[in-house]
PDB file of C-alpha atoms and ligand atoms in Angstrom:
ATOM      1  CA  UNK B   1     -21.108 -20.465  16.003  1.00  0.00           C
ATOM      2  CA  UNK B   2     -17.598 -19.155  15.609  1.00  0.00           C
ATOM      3  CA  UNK B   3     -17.173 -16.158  13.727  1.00  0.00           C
ATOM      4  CA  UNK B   4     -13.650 -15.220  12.005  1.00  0.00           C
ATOM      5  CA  UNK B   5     -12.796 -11.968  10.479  1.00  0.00           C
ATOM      6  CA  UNK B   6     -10.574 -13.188   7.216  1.00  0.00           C
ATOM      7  CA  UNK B   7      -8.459 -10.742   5.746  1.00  0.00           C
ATOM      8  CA  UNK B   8      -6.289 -11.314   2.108  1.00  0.00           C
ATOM      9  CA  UNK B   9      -2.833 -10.497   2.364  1.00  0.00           C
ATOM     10  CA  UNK B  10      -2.058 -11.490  -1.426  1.00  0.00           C
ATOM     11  CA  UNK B  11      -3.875 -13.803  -3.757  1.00  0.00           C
ATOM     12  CA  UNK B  12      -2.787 -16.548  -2.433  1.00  0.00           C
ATOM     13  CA  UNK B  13      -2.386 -15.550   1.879  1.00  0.00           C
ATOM     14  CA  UNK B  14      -5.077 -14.827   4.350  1.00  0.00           C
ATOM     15  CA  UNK B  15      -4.953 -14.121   7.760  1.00  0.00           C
ATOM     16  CA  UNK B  16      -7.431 -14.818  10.326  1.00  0.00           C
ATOM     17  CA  UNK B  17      -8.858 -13.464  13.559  1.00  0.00           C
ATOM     18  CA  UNK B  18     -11.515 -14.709  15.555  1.00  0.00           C
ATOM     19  CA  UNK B  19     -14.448 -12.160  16.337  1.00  0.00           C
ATOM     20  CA  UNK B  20     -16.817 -11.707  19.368  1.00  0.00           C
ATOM     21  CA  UNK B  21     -19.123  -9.507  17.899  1.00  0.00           C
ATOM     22  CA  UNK B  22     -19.560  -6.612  15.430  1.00  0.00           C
ATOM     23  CA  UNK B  23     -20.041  -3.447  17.539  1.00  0.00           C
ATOM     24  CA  UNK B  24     -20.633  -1.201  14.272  1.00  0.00           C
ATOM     25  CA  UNK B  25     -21.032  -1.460  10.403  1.00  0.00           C
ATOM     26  CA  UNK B  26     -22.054   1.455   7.846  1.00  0.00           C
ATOM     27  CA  UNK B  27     -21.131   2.741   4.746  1.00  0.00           C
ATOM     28  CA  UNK B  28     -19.685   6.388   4.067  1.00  0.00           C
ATOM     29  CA  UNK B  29     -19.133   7.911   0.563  1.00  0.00           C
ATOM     30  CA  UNK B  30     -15.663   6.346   0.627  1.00  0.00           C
ATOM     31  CA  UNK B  31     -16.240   2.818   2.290  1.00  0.00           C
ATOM     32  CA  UNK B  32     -17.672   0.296   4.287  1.00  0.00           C
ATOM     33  CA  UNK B  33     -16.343   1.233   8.143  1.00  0.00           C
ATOM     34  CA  UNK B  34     -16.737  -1.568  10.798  1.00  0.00           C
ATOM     35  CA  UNK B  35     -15.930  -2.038  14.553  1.00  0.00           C
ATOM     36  CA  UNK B  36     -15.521  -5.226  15.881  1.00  0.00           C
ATOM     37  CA  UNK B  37     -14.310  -6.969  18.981  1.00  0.00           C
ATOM     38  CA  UNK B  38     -11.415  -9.618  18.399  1.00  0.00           C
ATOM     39  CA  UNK B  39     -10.693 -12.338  20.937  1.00  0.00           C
ATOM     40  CA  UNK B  40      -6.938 -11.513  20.535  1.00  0.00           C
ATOM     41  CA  UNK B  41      -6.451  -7.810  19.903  1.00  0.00           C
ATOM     42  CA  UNK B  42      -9.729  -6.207  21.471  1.00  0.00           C
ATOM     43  CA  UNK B  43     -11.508  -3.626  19.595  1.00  0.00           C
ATOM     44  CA  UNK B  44     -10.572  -3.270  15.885  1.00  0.00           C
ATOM     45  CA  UNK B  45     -11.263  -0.985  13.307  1.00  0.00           C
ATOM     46  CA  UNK B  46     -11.762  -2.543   9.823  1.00  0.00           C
ATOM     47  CA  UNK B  47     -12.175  -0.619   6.839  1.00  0.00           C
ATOM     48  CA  UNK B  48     -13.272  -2.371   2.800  1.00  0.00           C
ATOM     49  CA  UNK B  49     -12.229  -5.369   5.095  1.00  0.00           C
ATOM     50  CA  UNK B  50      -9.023  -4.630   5.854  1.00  0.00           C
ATOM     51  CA  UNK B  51      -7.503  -3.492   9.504  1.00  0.00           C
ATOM     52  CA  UNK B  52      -6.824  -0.375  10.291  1.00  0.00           C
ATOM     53  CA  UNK B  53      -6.183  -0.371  14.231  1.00  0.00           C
ATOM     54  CA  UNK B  54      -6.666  -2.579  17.358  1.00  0.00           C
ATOM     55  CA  UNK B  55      -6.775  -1.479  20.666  1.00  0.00           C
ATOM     56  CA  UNK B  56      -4.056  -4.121  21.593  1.00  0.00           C
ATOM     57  CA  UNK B  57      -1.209  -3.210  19.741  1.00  0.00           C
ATOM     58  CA  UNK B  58      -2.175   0.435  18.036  1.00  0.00           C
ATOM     59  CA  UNK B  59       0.608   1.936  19.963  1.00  0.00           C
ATOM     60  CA  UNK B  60       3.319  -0.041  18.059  1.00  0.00           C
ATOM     61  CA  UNK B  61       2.234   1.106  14.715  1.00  0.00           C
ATOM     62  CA  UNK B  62       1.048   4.893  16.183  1.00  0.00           C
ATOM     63  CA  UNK B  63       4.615   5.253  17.998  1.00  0.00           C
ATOM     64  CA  UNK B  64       6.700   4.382  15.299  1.00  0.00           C
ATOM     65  CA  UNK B  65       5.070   6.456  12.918  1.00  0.00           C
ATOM     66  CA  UNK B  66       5.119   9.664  14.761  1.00  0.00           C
ATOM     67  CA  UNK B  67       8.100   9.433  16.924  1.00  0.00           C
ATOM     68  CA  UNK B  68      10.798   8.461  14.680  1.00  0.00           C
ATOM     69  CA  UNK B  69      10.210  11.749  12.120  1.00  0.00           C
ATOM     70  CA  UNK B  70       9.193  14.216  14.121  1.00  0.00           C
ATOM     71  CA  UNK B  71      12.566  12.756  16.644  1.00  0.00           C
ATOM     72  CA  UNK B  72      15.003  13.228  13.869  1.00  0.00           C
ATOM     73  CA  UNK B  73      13.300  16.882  12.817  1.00  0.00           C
ATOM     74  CA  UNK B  74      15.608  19.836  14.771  1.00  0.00           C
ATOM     75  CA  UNK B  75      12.479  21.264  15.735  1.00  0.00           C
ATOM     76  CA  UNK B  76       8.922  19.986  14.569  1.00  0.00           C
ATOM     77  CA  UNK B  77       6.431  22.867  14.994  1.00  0.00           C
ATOM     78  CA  UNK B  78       3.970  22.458  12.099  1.00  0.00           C
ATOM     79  CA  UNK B  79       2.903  19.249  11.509  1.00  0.00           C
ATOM     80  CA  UNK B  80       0.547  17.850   9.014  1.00  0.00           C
ATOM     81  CA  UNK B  81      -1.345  14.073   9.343  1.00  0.00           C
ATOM     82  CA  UNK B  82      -3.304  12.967   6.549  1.00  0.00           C
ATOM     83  CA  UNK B  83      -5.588  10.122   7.007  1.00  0.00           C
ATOM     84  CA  UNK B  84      -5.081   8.942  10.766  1.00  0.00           C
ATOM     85  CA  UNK B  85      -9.245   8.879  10.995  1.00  0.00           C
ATOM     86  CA  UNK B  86      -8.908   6.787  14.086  1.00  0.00           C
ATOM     87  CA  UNK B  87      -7.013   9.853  15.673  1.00  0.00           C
ATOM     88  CA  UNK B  88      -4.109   7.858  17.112  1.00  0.00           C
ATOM     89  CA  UNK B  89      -1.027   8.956  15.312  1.00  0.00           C
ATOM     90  CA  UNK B  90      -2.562  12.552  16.499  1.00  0.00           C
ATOM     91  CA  UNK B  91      -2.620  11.618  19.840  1.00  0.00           C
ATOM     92  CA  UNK B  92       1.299  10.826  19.556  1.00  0.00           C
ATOM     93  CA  UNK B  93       2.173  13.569  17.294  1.00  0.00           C
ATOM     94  CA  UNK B  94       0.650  15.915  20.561  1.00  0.00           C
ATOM     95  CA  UNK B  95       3.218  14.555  22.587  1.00  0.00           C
ATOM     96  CA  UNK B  96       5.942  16.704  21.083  1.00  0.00           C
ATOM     97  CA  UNK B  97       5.952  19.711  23.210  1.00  0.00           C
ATOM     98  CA  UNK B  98       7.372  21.532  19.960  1.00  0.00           C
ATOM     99  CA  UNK B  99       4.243  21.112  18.451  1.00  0.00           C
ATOM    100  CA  UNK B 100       2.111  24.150  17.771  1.00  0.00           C
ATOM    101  CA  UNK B 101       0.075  23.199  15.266  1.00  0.00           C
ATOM    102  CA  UNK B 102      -1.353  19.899  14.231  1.00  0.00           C
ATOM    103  CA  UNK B 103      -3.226  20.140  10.424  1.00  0.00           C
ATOM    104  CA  UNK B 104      -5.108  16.865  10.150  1.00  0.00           C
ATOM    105  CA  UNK B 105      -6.815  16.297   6.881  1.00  0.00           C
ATOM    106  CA  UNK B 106      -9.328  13.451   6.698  1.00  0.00           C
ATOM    107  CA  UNK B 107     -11.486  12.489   3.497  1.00  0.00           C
ATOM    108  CA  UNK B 108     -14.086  10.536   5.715  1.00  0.00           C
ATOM    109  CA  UNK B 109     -16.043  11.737   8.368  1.00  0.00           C
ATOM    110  CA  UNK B 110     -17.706   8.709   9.437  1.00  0.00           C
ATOM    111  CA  UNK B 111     -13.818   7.004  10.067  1.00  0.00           C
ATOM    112  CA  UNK B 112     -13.510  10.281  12.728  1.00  0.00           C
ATOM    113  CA  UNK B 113     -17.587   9.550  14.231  1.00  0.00           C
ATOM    114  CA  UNK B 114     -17.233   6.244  14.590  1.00  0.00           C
ATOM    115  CA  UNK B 115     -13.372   6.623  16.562  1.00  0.00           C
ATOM    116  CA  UNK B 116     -14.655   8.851  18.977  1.00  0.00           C
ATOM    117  CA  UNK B 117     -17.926   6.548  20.075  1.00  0.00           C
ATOM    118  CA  UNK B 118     -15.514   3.216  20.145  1.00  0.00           C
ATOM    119  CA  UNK B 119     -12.125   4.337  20.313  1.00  0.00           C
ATOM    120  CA  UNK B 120     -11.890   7.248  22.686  1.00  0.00           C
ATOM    121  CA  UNK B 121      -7.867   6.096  23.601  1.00  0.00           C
ATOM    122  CA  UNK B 122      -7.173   6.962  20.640  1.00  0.00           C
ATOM    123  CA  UNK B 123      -9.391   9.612  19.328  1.00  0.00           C
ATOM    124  CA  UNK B 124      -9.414  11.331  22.482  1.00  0.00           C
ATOM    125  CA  UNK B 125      -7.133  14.122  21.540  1.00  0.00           C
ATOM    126  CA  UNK B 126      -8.709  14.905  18.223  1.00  0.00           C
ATOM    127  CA  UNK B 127     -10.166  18.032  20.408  1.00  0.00           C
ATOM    128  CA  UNK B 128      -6.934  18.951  21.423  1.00  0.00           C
ATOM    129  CA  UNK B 129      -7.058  23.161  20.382  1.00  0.00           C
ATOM    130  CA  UNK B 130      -3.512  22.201  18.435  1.00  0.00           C
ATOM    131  CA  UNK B 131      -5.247  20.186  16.668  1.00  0.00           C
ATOM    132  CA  UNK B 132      -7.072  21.638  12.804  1.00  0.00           C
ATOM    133  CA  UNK B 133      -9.172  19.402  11.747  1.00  0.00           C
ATOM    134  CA  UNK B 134      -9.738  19.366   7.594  1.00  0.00           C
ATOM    135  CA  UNK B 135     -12.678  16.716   6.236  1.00  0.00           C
ATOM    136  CA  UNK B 136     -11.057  16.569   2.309  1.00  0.00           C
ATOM    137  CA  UNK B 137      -9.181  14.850   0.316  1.00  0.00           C
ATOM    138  CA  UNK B 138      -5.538  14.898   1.340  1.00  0.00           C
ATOM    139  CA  UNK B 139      -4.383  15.165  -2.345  1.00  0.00           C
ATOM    140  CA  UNK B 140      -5.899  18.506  -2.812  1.00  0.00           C
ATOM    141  CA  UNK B 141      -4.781  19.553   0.251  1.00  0.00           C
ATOM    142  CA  UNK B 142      -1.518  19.275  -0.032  1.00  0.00           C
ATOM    143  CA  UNK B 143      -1.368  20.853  -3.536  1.00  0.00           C
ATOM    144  CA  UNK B 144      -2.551  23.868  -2.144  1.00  0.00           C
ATOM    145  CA  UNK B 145       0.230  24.242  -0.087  1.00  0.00           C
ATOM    146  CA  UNK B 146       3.843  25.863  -0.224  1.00  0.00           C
ATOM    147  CA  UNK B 147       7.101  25.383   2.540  1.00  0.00           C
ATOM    148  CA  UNK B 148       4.159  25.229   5.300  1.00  0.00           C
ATOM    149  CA  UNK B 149       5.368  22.419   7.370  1.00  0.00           C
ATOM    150  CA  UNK B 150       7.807  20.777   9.043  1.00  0.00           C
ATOM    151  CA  UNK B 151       6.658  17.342   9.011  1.00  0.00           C
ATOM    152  CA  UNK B 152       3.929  15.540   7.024  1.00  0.00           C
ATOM    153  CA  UNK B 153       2.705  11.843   7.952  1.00  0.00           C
ATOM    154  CA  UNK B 154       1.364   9.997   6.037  1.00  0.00           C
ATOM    155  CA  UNK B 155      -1.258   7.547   8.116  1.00  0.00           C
ATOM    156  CA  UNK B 156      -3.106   6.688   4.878  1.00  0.00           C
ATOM    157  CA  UNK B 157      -5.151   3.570   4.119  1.00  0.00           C
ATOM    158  CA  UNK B 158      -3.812   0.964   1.483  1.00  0.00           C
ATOM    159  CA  UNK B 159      -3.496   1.763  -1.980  1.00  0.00           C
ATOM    160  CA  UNK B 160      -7.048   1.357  -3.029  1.00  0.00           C
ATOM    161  CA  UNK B 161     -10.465   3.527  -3.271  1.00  0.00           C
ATOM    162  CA  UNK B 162      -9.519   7.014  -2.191  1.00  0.00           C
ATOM    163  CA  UNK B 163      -5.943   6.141  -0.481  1.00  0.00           C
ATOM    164  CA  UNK B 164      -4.799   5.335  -3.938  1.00  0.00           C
ATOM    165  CA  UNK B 165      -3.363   8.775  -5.069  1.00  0.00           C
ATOM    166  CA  UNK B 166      -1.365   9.281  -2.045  1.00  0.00           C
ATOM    167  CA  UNK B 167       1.267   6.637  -3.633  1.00  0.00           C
ATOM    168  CA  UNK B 168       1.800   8.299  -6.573  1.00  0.00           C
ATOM    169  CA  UNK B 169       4.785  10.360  -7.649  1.00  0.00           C
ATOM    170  CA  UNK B 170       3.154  13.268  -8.353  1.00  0.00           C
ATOM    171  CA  UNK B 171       1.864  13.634  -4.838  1.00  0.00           C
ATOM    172  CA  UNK B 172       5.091  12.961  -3.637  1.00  0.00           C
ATOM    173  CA  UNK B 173       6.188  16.017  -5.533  1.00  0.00           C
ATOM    174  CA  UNK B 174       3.247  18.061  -4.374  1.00  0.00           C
ATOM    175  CA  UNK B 175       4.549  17.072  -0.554  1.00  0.00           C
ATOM    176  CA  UNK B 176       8.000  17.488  -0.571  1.00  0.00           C
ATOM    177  CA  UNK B 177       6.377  21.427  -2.060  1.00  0.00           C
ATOM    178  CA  UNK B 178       4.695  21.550   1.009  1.00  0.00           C
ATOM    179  CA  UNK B 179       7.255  20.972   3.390  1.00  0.00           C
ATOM    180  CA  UNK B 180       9.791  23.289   4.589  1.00  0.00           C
ATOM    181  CA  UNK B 181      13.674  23.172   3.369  1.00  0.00           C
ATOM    182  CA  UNK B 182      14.352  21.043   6.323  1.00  0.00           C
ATOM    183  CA  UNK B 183      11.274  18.914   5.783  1.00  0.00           C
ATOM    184  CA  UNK B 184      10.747  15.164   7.128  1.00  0.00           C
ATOM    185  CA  UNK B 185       7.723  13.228   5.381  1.00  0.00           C
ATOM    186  CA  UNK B 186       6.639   9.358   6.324  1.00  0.00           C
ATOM    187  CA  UNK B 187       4.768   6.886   4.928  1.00  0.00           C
ATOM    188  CA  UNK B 188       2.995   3.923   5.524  1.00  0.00           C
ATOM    189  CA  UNK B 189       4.481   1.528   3.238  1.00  0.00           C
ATOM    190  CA  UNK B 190       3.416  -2.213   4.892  1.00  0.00           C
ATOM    191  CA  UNK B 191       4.759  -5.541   4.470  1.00  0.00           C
ATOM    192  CA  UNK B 192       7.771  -5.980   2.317  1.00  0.00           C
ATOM    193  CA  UNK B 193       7.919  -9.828   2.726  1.00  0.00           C
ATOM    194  CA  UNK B 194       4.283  -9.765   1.286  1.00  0.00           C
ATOM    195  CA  UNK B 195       4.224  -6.603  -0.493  1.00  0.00           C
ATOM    196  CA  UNK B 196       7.450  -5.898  -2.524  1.00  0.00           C
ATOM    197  CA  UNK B 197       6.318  -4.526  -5.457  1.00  0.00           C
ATOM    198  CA  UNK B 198       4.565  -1.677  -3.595  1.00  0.00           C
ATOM    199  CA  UNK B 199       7.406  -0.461  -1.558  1.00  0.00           C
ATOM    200  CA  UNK B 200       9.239  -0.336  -4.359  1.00  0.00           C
ATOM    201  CA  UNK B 201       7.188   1.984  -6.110  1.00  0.00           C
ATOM    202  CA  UNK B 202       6.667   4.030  -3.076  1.00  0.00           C
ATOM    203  CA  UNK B 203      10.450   4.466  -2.988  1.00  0.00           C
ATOM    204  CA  UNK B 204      10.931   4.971  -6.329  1.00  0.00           C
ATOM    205  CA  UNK B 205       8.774   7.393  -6.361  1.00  0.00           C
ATOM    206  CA  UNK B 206       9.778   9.061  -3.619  1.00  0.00           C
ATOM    207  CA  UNK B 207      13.259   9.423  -4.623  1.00  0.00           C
ATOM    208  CA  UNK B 208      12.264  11.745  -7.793  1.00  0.00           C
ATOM    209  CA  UNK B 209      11.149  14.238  -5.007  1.00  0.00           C
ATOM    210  CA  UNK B 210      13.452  13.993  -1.818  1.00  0.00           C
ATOM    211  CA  UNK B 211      17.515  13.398  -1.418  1.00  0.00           C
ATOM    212  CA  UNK B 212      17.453  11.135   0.853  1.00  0.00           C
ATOM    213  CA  UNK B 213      15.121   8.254   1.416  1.00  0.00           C
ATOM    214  CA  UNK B 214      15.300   5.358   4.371  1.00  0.00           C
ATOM    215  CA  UNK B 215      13.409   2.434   5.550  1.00  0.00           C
ATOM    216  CA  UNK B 216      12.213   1.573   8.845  1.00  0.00           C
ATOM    217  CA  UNK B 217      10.511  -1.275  10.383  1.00  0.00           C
ATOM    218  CA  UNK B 218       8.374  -2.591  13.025  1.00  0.00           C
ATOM    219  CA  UNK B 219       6.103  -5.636  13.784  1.00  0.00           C
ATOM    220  CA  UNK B 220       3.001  -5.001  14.294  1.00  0.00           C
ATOM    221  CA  UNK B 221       0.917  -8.389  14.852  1.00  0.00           C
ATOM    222  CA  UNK B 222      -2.363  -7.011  13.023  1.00  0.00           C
ATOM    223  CA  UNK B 223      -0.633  -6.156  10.111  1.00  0.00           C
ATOM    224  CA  UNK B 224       0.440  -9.768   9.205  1.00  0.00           C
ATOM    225  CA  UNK B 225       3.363 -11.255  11.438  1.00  0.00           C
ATOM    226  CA  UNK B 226       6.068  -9.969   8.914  1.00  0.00           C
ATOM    227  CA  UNK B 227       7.880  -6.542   9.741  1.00  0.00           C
ATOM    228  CA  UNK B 228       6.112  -3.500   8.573  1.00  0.00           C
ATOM    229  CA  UNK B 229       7.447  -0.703   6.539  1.00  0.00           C
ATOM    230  CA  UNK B 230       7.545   2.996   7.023  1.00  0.00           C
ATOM    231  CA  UNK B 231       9.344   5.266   4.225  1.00  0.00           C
ATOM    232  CA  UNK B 232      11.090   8.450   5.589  1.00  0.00           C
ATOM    233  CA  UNK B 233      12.071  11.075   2.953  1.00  0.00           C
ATOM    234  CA  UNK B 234      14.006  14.207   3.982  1.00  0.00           C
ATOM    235  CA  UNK B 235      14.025  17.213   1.802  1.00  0.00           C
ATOM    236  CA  UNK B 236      17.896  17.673   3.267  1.00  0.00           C
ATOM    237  CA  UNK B 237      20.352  15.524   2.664  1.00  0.00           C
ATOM    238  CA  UNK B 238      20.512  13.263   6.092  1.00  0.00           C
ATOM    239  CA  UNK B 239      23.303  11.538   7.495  1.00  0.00           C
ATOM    240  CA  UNK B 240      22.227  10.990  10.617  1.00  0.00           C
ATOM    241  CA  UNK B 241      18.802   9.417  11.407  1.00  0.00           C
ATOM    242  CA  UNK B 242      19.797   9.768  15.330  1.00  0.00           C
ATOM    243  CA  UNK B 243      16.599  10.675  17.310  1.00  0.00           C
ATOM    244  CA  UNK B 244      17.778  14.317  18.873  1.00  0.00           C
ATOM    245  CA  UNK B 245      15.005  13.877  21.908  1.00  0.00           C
ATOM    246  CA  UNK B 246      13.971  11.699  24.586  1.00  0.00           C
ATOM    247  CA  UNK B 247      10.241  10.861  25.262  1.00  0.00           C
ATOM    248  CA  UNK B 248       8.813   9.357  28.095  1.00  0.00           C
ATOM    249  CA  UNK B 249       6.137   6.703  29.063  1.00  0.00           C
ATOM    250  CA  UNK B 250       5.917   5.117  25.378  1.00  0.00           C
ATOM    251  CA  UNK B 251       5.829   1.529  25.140  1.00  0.00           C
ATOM    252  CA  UNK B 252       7.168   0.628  22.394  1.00  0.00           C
ATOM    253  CA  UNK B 253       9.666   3.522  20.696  1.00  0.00           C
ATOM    254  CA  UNK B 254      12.752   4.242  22.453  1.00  0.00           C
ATOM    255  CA  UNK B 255      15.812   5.821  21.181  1.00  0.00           C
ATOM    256  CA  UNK B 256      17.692   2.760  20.619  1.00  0.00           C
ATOM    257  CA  UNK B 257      14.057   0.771  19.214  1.00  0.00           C
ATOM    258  CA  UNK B 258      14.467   3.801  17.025  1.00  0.00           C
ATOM    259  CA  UNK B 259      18.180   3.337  15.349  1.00  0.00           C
ATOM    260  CA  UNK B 260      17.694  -0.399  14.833  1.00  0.00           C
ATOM    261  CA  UNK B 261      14.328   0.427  13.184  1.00  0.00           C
ATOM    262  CA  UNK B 262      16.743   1.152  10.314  1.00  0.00           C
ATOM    263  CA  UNK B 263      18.467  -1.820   9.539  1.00  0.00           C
ATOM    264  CA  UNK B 264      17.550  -3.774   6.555  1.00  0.00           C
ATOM    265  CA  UNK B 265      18.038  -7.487   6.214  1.00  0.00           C
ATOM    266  CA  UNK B 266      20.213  -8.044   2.992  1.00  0.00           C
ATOM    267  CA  UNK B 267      17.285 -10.107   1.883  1.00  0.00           C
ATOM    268  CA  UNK B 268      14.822  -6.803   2.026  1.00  0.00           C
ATOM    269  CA  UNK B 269      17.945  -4.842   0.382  1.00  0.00           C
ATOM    270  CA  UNK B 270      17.976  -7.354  -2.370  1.00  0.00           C
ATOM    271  CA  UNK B 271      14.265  -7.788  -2.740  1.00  0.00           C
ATOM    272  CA  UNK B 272      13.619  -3.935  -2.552  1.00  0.00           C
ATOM    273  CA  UNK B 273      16.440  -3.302  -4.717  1.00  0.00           C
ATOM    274  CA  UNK B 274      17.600  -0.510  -2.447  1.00  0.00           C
ATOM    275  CA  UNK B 275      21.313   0.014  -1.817  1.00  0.00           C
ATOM    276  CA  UNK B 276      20.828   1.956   1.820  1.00  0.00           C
TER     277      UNK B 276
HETATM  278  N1  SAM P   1      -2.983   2.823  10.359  1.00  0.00           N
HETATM  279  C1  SAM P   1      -3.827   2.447   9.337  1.00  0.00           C
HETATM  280  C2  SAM P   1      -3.319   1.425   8.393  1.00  0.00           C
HETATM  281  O1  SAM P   1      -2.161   1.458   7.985  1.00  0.00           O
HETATM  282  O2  SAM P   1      -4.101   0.561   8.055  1.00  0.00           O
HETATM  283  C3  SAM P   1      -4.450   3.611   8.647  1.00  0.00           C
HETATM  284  C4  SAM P   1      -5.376   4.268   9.635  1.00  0.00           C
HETATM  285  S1  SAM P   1      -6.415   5.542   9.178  1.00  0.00           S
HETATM  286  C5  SAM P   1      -7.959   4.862   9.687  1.00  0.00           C
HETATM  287  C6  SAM P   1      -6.481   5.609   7.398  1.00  0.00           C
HETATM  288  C7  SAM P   1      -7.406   6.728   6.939  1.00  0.00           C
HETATM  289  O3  SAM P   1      -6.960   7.263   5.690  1.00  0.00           O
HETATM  290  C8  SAM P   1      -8.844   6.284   6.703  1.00  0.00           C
HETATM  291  O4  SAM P   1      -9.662   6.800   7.711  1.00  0.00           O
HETATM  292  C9  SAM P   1      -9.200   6.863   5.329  1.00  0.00           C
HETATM  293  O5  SAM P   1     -10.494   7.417   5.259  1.00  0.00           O
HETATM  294  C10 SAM P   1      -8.101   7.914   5.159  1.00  0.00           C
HETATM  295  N2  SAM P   1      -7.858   8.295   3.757  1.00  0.00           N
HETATM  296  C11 SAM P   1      -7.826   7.483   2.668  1.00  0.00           C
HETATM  297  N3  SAM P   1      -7.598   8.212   1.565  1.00  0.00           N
HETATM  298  C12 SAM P   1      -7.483   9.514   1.950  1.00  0.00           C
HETATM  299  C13 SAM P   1      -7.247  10.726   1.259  1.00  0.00           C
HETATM  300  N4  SAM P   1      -7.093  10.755  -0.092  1.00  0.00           N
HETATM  301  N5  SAM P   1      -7.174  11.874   1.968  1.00  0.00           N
HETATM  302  C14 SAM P   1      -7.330  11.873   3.341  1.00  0.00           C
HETATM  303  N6  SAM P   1      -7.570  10.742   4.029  1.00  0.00           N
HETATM  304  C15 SAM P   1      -7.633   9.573   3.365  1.00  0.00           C
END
């Protein structure tokens, strides 16, 4: 018997993936957390259905979101990750040797458990003694806090269950609080083609908070085949969105991957209503 993991893109597009086995399946508070082994992409984590990771082609998705802000930040020090359960935007973020401190802020526990038995690439550096680990809700965390960091990533699930308040405007507000003057903050926004109407709001809202907003993109095949988005909001005005380091031994960001990241298709511009 062939077994296919089917996940809904919109009403009216799936995607498919064909599955070996299921490794792991439970149920937190929050939601139902699987492993499972793909034919295409290895090891995946699925969460309420939907992919979160695969070992395959993690390190497009983890790159892009951790390189490109903390790259264009002066000098990122503090950092704070919320969400990121599987522990591999962490692992990237510790590659800054400006780093000090790493706040991660998780609302499930059983998303950070079940990481470290299946994916130790990625969760691997969870343990790293930069690294604070907070199991809560990243809403309330970040309302508690004032100018504290220099960059805050958002590594978040999709807008549903628990994930759902990190789009909102008001946490937007409550983040762009918690950063410092010169403050970078990114988001995962996902697929444009499929997804307009969310990355709109996301950058609408956004824009009440921060000066300047930009898109980036990547593909990333386990995300649907269409070019993924990432929303970067600076607290300063930014002209340039120039990486000011190098980094070594990625495999997929590199300072010029990085610059092109930015350019938007007039057909995005138009459909995202977005001028920049
Ligand atoms: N890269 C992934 C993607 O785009 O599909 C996201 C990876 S990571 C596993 C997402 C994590 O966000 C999940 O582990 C989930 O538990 C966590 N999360 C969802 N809502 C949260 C919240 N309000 N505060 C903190 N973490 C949250």
């Amino acid at each position: 018997m062939e077994l296919w993991l089917t996940e809904r893109e919109t009403d009216h597009v799936l995607t498919k993936c064909r599955i070996d086995r299921t490794l792991y399946q439970g149920r937190s508070k929050y939601q139902h957390v699987a492993v499972v082994e793909s034919r295409e992409y290895g090891r995946m984590l699925v969460l309420d259905g939907i992919v979160q990771t695969s070992i395959r082609d993690e390190f497009i998705y983890h790159e892009m979101i951790a390189h490109v802000p903390l790259t264009i930040h002066p000098r990122p020090e503090k950092v704070l990750v919320i969400g990121a359960g599987d522990g591999g935007t962490i692992r990237e973020v510790l590659k800054h040797p400006e780093v000090k401190r790493v706040c991660h802020v998780e609302i499930d526990e059983m998303v950070i458990e079940v990481s470290r038995q299946y994916f130790p690439e990625l969760a691997g550096m969870l343990d790293d003694p930069r690294v604070e680990q907070h199991i809560t809700d990243g809403i309330q965390y970040v309302k508690e806090q004032t100018a504290a960091f220099d960059a805050i990533i958002i590594d978040s699930s999709d807008p549903l269950g628990p994930a759902e308040g990190l789009f909102t405007e008001a946490f937007y507000g409550d983040a762009a609080k918690a950063l410092k003057p010169d403050g970078i903050m990114v988001v995962q926004a996902g697929p444009p083609f499929y997804l307009p109407k969310l990355i709109r709001s996301i950058y609408r809202a956004i824009e009440k908070s921060f000066p300047t907003v930009r898109l980036y993109f990547a593909s990333i095949p386990t995300y649907s085949a269409a070019p993924y988005a990432f929303v970067l909001a600076s607290r300063r005005p930014l002209d340039d969105i120039a990486p000011r380091r190098e980094l070594a031994n990625l495999r997929y960001w590199t300072p010029e991957i990085h610059r092109a990241a930015f350019l938007v298709p007039p057909f995005l511009k138009e459909m995202l209503e977005i001028d920049g």
